[in-house]
XYZ file of C-alpha atoms in Angstrom:
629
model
C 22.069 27.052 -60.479
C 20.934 29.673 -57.898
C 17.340 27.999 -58.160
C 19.042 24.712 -57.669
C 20.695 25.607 -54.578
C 17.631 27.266 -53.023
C 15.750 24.339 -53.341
C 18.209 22.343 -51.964
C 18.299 24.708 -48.738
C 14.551 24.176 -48.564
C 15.151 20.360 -48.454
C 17.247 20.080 -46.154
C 16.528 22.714 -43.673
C 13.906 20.490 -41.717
C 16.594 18.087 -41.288
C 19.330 20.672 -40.278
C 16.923 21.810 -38.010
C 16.163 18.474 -36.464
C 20.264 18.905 -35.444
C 19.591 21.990 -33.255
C 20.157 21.598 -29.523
C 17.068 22.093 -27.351
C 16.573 24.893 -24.600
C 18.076 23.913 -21.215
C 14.875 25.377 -19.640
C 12.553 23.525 -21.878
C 14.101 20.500 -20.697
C 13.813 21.551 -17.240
C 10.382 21.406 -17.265
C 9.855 18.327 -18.973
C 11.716 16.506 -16.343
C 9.656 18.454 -13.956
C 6.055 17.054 -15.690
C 7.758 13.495 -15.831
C 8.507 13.537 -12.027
C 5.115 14.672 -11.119
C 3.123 12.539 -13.932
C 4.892 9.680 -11.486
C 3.902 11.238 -8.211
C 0.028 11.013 -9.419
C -0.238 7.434 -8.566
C 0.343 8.315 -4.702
C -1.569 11.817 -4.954
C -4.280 11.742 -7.581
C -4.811 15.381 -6.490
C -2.607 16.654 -9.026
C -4.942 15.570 -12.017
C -7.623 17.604 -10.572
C -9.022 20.691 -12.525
C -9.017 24.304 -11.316
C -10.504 27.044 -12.170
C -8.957 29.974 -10.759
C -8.439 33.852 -11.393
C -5.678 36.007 -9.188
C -4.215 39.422 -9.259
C -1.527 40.356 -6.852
C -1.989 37.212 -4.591
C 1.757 35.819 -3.287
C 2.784 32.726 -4.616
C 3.017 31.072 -1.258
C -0.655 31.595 -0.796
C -1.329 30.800 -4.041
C 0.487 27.556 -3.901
C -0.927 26.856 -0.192
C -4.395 27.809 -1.592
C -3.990 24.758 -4.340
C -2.742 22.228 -1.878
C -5.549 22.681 0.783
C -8.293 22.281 -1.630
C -6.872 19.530 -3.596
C -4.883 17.319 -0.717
C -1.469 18.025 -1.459
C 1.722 18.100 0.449
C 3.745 21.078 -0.154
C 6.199 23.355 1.344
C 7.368 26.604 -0.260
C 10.433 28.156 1.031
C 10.232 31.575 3.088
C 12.637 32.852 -0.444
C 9.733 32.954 -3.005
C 8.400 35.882 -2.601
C 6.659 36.440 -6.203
C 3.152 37.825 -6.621
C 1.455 36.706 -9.955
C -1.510 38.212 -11.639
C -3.289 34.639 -13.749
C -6.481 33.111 -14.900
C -6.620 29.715 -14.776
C -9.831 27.937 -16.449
C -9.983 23.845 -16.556
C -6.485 22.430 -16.150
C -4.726 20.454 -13.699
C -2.596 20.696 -11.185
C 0.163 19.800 -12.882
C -0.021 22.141 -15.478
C -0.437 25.239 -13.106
C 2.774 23.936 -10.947
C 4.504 23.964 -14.402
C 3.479 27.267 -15.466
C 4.242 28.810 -12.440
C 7.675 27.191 -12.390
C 8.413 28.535 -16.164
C 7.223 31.808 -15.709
C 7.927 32.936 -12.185
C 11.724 30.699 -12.318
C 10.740 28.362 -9.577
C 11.852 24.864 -9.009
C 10.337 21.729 -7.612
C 12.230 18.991 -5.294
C 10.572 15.807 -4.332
C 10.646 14.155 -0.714
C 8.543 11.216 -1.298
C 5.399 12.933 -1.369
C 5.990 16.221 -0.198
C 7.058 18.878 -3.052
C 9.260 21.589 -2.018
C 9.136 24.646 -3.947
C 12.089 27.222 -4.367
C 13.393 29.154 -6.346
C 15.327 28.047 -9.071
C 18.917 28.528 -9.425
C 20.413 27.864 -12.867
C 23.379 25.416 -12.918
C 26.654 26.772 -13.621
C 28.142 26.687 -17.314
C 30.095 23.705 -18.108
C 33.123 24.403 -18.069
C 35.554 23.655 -21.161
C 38.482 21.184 -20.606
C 41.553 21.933 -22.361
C 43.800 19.195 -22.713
C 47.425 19.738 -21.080
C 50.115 19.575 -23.834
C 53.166 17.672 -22.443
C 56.851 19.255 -23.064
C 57.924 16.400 -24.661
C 61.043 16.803 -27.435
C 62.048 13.546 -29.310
C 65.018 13.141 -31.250
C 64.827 9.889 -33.066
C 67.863 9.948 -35.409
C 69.608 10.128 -31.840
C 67.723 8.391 -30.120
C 67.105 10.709 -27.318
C 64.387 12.781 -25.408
C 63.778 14.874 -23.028
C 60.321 15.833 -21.176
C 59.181 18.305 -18.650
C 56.611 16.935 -16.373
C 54.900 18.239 -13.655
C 51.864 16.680 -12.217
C 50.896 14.597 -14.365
C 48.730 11.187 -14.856
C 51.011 8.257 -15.655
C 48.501 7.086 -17.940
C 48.915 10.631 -19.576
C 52.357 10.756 -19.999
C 52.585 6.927 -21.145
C 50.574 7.751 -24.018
C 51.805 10.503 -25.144
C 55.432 8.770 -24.525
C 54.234 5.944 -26.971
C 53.070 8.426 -29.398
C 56.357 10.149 -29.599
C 59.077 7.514 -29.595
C 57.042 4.406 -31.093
C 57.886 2.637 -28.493
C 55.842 0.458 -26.579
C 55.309 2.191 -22.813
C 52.701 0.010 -20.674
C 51.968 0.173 -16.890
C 50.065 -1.586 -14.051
C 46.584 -1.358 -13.639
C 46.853 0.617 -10.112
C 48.963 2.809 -11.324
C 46.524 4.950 -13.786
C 45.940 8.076 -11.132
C 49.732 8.207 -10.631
C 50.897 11.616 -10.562
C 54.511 12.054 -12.099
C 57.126 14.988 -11.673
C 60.214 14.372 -13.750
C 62.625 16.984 -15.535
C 65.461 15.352 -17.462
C 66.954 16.566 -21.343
C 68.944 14.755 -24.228
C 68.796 11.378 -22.632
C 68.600 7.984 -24.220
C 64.902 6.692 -24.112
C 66.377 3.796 -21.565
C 68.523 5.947 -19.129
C 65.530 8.517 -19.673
C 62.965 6.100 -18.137
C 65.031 4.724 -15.919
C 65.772 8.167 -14.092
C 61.863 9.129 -14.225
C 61.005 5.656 -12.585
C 63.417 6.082 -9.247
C 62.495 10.005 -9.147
C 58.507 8.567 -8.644
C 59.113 5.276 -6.440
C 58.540 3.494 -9.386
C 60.000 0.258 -11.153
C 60.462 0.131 -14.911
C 61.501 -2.725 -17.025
C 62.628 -3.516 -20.252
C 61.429 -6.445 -22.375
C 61.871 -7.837 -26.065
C 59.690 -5.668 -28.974
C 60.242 -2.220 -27.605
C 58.464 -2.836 -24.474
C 58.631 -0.825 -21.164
C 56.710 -2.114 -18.246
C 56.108 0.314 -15.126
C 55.262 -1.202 -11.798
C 55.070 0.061 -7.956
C 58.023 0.155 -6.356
C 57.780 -2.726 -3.781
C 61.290 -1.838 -1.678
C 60.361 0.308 1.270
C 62.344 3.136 1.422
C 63.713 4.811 4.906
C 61.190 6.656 6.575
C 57.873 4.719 5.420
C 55.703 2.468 6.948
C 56.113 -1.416 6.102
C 52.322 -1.912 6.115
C 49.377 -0.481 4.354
C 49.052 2.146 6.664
C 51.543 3.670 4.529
C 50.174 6.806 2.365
C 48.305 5.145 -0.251
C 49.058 6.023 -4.325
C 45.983 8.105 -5.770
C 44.415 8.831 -2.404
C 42.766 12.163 -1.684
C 43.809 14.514 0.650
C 43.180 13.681 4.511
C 41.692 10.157 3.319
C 43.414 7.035 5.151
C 43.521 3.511 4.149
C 44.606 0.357 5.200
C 44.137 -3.025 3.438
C 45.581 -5.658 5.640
C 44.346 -8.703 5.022
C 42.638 -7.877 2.099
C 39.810 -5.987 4.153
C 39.378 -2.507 3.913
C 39.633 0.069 7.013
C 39.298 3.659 5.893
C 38.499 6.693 7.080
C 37.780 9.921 4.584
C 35.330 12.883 5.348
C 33.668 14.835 2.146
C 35.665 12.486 -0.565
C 35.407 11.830 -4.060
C 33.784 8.791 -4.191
C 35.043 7.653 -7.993
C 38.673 8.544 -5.836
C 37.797 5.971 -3.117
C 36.739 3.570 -5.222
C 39.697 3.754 -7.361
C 42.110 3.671 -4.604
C 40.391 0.854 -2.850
C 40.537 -1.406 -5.632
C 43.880 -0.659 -7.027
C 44.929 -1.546 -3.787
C 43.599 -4.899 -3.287
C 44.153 -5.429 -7.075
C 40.328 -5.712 -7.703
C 39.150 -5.759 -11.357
C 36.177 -3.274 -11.733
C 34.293 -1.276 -14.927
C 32.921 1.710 -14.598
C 29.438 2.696 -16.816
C 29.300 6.062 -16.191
C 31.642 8.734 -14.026
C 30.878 8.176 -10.919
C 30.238 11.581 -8.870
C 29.811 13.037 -5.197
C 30.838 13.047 -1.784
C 31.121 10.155 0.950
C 32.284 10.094 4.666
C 33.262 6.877 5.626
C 34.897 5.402 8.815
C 34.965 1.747 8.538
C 37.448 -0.924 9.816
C 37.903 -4.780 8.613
C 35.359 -4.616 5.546
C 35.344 -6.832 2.576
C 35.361 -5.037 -0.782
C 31.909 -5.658 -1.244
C 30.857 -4.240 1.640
C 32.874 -1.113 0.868
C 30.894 -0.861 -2.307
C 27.775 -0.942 -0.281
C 28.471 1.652 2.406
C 30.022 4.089 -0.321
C 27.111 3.839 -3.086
C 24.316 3.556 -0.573
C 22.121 6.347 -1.020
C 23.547 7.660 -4.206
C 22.147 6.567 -7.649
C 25.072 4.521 -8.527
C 25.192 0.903 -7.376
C 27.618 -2.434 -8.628
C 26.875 -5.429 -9.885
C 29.914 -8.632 -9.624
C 30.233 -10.810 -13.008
C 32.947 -13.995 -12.534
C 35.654 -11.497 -10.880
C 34.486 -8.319 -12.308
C 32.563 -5.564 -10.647
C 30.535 -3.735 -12.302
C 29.706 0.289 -11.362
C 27.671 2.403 -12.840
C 23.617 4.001 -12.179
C 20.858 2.090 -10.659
C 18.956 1.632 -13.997
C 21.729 1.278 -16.180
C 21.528 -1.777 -18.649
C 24.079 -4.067 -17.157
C 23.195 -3.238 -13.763
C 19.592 -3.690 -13.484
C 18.217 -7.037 -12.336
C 14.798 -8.163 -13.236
C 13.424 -11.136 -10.652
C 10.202 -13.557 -9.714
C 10.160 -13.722 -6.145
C 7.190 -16.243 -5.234
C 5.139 -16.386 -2.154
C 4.663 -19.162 0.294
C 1.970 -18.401 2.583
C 0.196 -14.798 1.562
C -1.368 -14.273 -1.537
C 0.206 -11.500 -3.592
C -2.710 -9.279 -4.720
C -2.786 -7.289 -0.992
C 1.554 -7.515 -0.301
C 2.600 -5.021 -2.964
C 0.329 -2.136 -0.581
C 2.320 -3.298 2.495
C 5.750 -2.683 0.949
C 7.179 0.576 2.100
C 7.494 3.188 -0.880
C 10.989 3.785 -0.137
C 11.327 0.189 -0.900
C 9.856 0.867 -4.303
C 11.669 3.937 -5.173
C 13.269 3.377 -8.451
C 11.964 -0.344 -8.790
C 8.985 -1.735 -11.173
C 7.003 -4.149 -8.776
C 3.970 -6.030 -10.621
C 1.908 -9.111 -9.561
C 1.574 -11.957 -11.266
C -1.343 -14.345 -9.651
C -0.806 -17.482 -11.434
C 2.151 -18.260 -9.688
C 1.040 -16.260 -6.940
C 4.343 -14.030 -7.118
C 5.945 -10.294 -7.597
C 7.813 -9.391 -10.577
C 10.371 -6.964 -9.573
C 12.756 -5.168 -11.693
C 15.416 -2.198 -10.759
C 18.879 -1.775 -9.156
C 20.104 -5.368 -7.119
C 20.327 -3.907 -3.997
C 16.915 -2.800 -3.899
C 15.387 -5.704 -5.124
C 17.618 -7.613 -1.837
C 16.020 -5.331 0.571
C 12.351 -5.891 -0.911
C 13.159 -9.846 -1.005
C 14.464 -9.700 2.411
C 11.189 -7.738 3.667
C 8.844 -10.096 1.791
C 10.334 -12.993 3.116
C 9.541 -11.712 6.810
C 6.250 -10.794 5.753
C 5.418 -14.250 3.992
C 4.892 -16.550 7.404
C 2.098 -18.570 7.895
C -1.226 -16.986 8.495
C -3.384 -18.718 10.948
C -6.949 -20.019 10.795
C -9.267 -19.795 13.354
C -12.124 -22.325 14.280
C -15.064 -20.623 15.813
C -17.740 -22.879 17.295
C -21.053 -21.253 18.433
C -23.612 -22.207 20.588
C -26.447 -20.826 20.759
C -29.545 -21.321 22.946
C -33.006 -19.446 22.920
C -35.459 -20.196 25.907
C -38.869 -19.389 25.008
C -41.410 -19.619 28.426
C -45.279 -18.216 27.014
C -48.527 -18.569 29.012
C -51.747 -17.906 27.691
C -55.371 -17.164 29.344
C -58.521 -16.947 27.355
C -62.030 -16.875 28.570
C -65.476 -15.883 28.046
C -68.594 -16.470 26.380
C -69.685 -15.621 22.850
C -73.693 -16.045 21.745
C -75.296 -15.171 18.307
C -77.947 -16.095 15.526
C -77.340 -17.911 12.164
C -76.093 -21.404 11.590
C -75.063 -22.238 14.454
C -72.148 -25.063 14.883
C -72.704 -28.298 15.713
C -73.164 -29.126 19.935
C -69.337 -29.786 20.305
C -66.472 -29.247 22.421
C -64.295 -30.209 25.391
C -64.170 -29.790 28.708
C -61.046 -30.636 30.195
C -58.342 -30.001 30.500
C -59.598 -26.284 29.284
C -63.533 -25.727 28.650
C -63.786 -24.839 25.051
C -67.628 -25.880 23.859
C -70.343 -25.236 21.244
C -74.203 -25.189 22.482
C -76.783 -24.922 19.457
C -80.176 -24.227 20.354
C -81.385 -27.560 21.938
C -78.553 -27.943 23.926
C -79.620 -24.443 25.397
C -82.640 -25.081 25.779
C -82.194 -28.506 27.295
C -79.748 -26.575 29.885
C -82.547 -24.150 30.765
C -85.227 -26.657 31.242
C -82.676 -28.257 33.823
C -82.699 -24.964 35.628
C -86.241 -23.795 35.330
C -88.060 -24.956 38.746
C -85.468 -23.823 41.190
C -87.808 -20.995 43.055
C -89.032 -18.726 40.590
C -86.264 -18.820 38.159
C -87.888 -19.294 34.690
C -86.017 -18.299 31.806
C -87.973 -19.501 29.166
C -86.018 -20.828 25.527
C -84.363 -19.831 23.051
C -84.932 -19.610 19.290
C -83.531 -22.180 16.554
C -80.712 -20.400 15.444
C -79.453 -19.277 18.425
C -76.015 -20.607 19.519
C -73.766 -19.891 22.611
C -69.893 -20.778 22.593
C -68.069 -21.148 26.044
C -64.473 -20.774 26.585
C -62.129 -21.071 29.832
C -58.276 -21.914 28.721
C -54.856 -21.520 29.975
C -51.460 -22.674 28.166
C -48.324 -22.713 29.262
C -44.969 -23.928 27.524
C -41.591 -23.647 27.098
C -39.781 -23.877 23.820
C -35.346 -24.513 23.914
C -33.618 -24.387 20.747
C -30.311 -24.988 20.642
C -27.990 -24.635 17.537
C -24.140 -24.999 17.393
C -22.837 -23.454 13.809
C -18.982 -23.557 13.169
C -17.398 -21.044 11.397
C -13.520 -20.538 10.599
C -11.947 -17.672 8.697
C -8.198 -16.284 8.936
C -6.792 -14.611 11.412
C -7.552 -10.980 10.781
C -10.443 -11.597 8.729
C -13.872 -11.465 9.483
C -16.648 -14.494 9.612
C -20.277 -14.038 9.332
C -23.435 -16.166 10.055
C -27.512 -15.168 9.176
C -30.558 -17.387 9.943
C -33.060 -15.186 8.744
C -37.111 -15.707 7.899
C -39.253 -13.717 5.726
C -42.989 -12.959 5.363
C -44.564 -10.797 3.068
C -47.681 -8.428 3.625
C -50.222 -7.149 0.892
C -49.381 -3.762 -0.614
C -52.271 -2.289 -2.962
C -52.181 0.918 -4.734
C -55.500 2.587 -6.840
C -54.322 4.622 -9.652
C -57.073 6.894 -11.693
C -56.412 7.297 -15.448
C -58.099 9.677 -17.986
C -59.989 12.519 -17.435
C -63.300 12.492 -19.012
C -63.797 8.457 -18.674
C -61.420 7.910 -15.374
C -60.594 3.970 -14.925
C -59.368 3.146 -11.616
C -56.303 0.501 -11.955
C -55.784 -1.504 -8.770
C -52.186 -3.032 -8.201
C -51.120 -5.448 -5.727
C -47.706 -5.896 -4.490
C -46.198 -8.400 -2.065
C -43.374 -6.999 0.189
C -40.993 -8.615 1.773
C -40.121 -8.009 5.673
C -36.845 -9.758 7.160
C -36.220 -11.486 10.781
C -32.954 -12.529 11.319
C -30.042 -13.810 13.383
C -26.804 -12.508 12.684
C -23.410 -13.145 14.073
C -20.307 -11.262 12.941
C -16.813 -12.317 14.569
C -13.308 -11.055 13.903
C -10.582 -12.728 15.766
C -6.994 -11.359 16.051
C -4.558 -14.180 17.529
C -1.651 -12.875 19.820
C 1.755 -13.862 19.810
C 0.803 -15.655 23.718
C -2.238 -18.175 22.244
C -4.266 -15.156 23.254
C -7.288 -14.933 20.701
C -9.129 -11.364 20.420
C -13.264 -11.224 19.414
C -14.967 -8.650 18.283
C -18.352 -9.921 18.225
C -21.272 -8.647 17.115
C -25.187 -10.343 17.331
C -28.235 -9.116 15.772
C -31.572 -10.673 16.610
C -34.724 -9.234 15.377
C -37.995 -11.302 15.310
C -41.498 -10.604 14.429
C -44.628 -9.613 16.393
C -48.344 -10.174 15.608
C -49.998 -8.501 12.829
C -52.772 -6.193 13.337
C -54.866 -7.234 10.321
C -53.731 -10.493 7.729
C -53.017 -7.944 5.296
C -51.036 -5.577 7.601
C -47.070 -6.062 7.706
C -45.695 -7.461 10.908
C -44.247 -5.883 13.590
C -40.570 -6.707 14.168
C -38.726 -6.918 17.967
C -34.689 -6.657 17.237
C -31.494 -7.348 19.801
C -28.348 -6.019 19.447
C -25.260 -6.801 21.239
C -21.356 -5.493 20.119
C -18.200 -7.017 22.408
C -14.564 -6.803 22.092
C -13.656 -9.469 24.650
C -9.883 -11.515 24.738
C -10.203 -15.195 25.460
C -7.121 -17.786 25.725
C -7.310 -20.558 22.850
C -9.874 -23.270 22.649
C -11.534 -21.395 26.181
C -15.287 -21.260 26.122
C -17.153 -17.922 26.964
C -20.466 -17.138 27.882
C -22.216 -14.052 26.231
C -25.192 -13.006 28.570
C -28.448 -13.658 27.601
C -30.405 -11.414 25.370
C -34.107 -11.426 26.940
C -37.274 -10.821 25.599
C -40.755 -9.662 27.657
C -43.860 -9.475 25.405
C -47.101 -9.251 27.294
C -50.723 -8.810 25.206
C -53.923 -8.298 26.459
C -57.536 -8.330 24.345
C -60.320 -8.370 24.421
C -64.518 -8.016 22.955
C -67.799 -7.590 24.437
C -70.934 -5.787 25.211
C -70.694 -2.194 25.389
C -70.923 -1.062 28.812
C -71.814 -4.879 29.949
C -68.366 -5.907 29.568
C -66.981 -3.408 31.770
C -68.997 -4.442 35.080
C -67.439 -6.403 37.206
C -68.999 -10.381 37.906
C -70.656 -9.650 34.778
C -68.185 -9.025 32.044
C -67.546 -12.669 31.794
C -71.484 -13.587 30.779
C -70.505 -10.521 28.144
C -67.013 -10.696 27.252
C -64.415 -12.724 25.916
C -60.505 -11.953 26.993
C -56.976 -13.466 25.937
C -53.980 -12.380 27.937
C -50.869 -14.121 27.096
C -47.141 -13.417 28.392
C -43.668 -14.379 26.518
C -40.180 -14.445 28.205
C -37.047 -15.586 25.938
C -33.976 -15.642 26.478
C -30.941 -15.639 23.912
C -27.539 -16.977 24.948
C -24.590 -17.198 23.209
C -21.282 -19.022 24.085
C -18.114 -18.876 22.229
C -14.872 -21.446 21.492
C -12.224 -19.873 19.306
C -9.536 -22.585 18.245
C -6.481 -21.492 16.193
C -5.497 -24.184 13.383
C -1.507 -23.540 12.219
């Protein structure tokens, strides 16, 4: 039997176990982890690792230490004054703000993102209620009772009443706080109620089945007001209400708030449920309010809120089920993936916002009121944005001019007798046609040059260009207002790259590789407007020219010019403006000849060739901004 029963205690002692009430502090701190597993989403700090050894340091440095290097927000109160003596190696945040708030007794509060450290005061001991036993003495072979009552709930004593005599003892819903004083012996039940009824300004009335009804006491006695002014039933002390008209106008400093609301609405007979006990202080002065806007200014900024069914209210905590709404609140004009960043977090508090982008709308779920104040705020928010038409013109003026000259001679195959002589002398001579010339000038005093050979040739050259190039483009861009529109017109060229790379040692192989790289000229125009609430239109402009200049070899890359211009300029809408020209001044100048020859005046153009040539452009940009509703 003994074996039995041990086994038995074995069994059952996991379960038993399961039954045993956790540690108040334990608790503590896993509310604490919860709260600041939440806060990582608006500071990531606190999932950053540490590693950390201190002996003796305070605890205010210690904690200021932590926030610095990790981008917190805290405050510690001038009261901690511990000094702790720890090695931390590879954990977060979190876990050292919990271990220093187990094992040093501090204590965290949140205000939004700021934690606020202090130390932690344990809350007092709940204390026991005892249940008041009424002097009640019931003689039902007589039929009579008497009671000594002093202070006590109606809805007390009409229970108890019930209990006692059997019969039937009911009252009116305002009347549950009703405090009753009454001292009577040996009566019958009827007188007995009767008497307790005018000693409390109360009516009572007897129906069939052993019924009593209690109601207020509508005659006005001598002495009291004939309006709600009057002292209200179940009122705390120094609180005043009136409820004319059915609107409230009360004033109360530091009161019960489950009092007010029970006073308020067993006044203007207002059917309400409660979830939970509704706690703390309010100071209220209001005048002419409905009931629902009672319920407003008393919750607001607690965590209880109300809720109104058919003709029911319904009180109790934000998130309690019953209370919580859950909503789709759609978008007009904005798309929803960049609105749930602009709400305000104290918007948020206590509410589940997610997106959902097929129907282009926020799924919102938390306490009513809330979710009303984030509706109301979207619904500013959500106007139309407009859309700006940008046209751009833009005009490049190229003027060039060009001068070559000279004469070039040499040996080989020469090139056919060829050329032109206006309007620029560009011409081939072979070695007839120079000969022929000489002949014409051989006999002219003593001048005799003689000839030349058969392979000798002689090219000529004496040219000037001029031109002007205009190009003239007019893009149109449009973007949204606040968003930014871009533009490129770009070339690209590519130059030679080659690369010798020697492999092995004892037979070395030389491995040529050619790549073609790319260089980039562009035009680029970035433009951000901003419309104004006056059909004012704000640019901020930014152009980026960069062309190319001649290469030095085929196979060399090109040289590249660039232009850059950045304005923040304000223009009225559909106004054109002028952005002043970007210009351009290339000159070149080069040049081959005889060494020494080509450097003497008169005669450096019998032993020279020269090209000069000059470039002038001009970029100008003009701008029309036109805002589309």
């Amino acid at each position: 039997m003994k074996a039995l029963l041990r086994y038995l205690f074995i069994f059952l002692l996991p379960t038993l176990l399961c039954f045993v009430p956790g540690d108040p502090a334990d608790e503590r701190i896993v509310n604490l982890e919860k709260k600041l597993q939440a806060l990582t989403t608006q500071v990531p700090g606190l999932n950053n690792k540490v590693d950390i050894s201190v002996n003796g340091v305070n605890v205010q440095e210690f904690i200021r230490g932590l926030a610095v290097s990790n981008n917190l927000n805290v405050s510690v109160e001038p009261g901690v004054e511990t000094r702790i003596f720890d090695n931390f190696a590879n954990v977060s945040v979190i876990d050292v703000f919990l271990f220093l708030c187990q094992r040093y007794n501090l204590d965290i509060t949140f205000i939004g993102n700021i934690m606020v450290f202090t130390k932690y005061t344990p809350p007092p001991p709940p204390s026991t209620f005892v249940a008041k036993n009424l002097n009640i003495n019931w003689d039902p072979i007589k039929n009579l009772i008497g009671f000594d009552f002093r202070n006590d709930s109606l809805s007390t004593v009409a229970r108890e009443l019930t209990k006692k005599t059997g019969k039937n003892i009911v009252y009116a819903p305002d009347l549950s706080s009703k405090l009753i004083t009454a001292y009577i012996q040996e009566q019958p039940l009827d007188k007995a109620l009767d008497k307790l009824a005018f000693a409390n300004d109360l009516k009572i009335t007897a129906s069939d089945n052993d019924f009593f009804m209690i109601e207020r006491n509508d005659k006005n006695t001598a002495g009291q007001l004939k309006n709600n002014a009057a002292a209200k039933v179940g009122l705390p002390n120094g609180v005043q209400l009136n409820t004319d008209n059915n609107l409230v106008t009360l004033d109360a400093v530091n009161a019960p708030i489950g009092e007010l609301i029970n006073a308020v609405s067993s006044n203007l007979k207002m059917q309400y449920f409660l979830f939970t006990d509704i706690k703390g202080l309010a100071t209220l002065h209001i005048k002419n309010a409905t009931y629902e806007e009672f319920l407003k200014y008393v919750l607001n900024g607690s965590e209880f809120t109300f809720r109104k069914k058919n003709e029911t209210y319904f009180i109790g905590d934000r998130n309690q089920e019953g209370l919580r709404l859950t909503k789709v609140i759609q978008l007009k004009y904005r798309t929803v993936d960049k609105v749930v960043d602009y709400i305000p977090s104290e918007l948020k508090k206590g509410v589940d916002v997610k997106m959902f982008p097929d129907l282009n709308s926020l799924i919102v779920s938390g306490s009513e009121p809330r979710i009303q104040e984030i509706e109301t705020f979207l619904r500013d928010i959500d106007r139309v944005v407009p859309m700006v038409l940008i046209e751009v013109i833009l005009m490049d003026v190229s003027n060039s001019h060009t001068l070559a000259s000279g004469i070039q001679a040499g040996v080989g195959n020469p090139p056919p007798a060829s050329g032109t002589v206006l309007p620029g002398i560009d011409v081939n001579l072979d070695a007839n046609a120079i000969n022929n010339l000489i002949a014409g000038l051989n006999g002219f005093g003593f001048i005799n040059l003689g000839n030349v050979g058969p392979n000798f040739y002689l090219h000529l050259q004496a040219m000037e260009e001029q031109g002007i190039l205009k190009i003239r483009s007019t893009p149109k861009l449009a973007t949204l207002n606040g968003a930014e529109a871009k533009m490129s017109i770009g070339k690209t060229e590519y130059y030679k790259e080659q690369s010798n790379n020697v492999i092995g040692a004892q037979n070395p192989q030389n491995i040529i590789t050619t790549t073609f790289k790319p260089v980039t000229a562009d035009l680029s125009i970035n433009i951000k407007p901003m419309v104004s609430g006056d059909d004012q239109v704000t640019l901020e402009i930014t152009v980026k020219q960069s062309s190319f200049t001649t290469r030095f070899s085929p196979d060399a890359p090109p040289g590249t010019t660039q232009r850059t211009f950045e304005s923040l300029v304000r223009v009225k809408n559909e106004q054109m403006i002028l952005l002043g020209g970007l210009e351009e001044d290339i000159s070149t100048e080069s040049g081959k000849g005889t060494p020494f020859l080509s450097r003497i005046p008169l005669l450096k153009w019998l032993f020279s060739s020269r090209t000069k040539t000059k470039t002038k452009s001009r970029l100008s940009v003009l701008i029309r901004p036109t805002v589309i509703y």
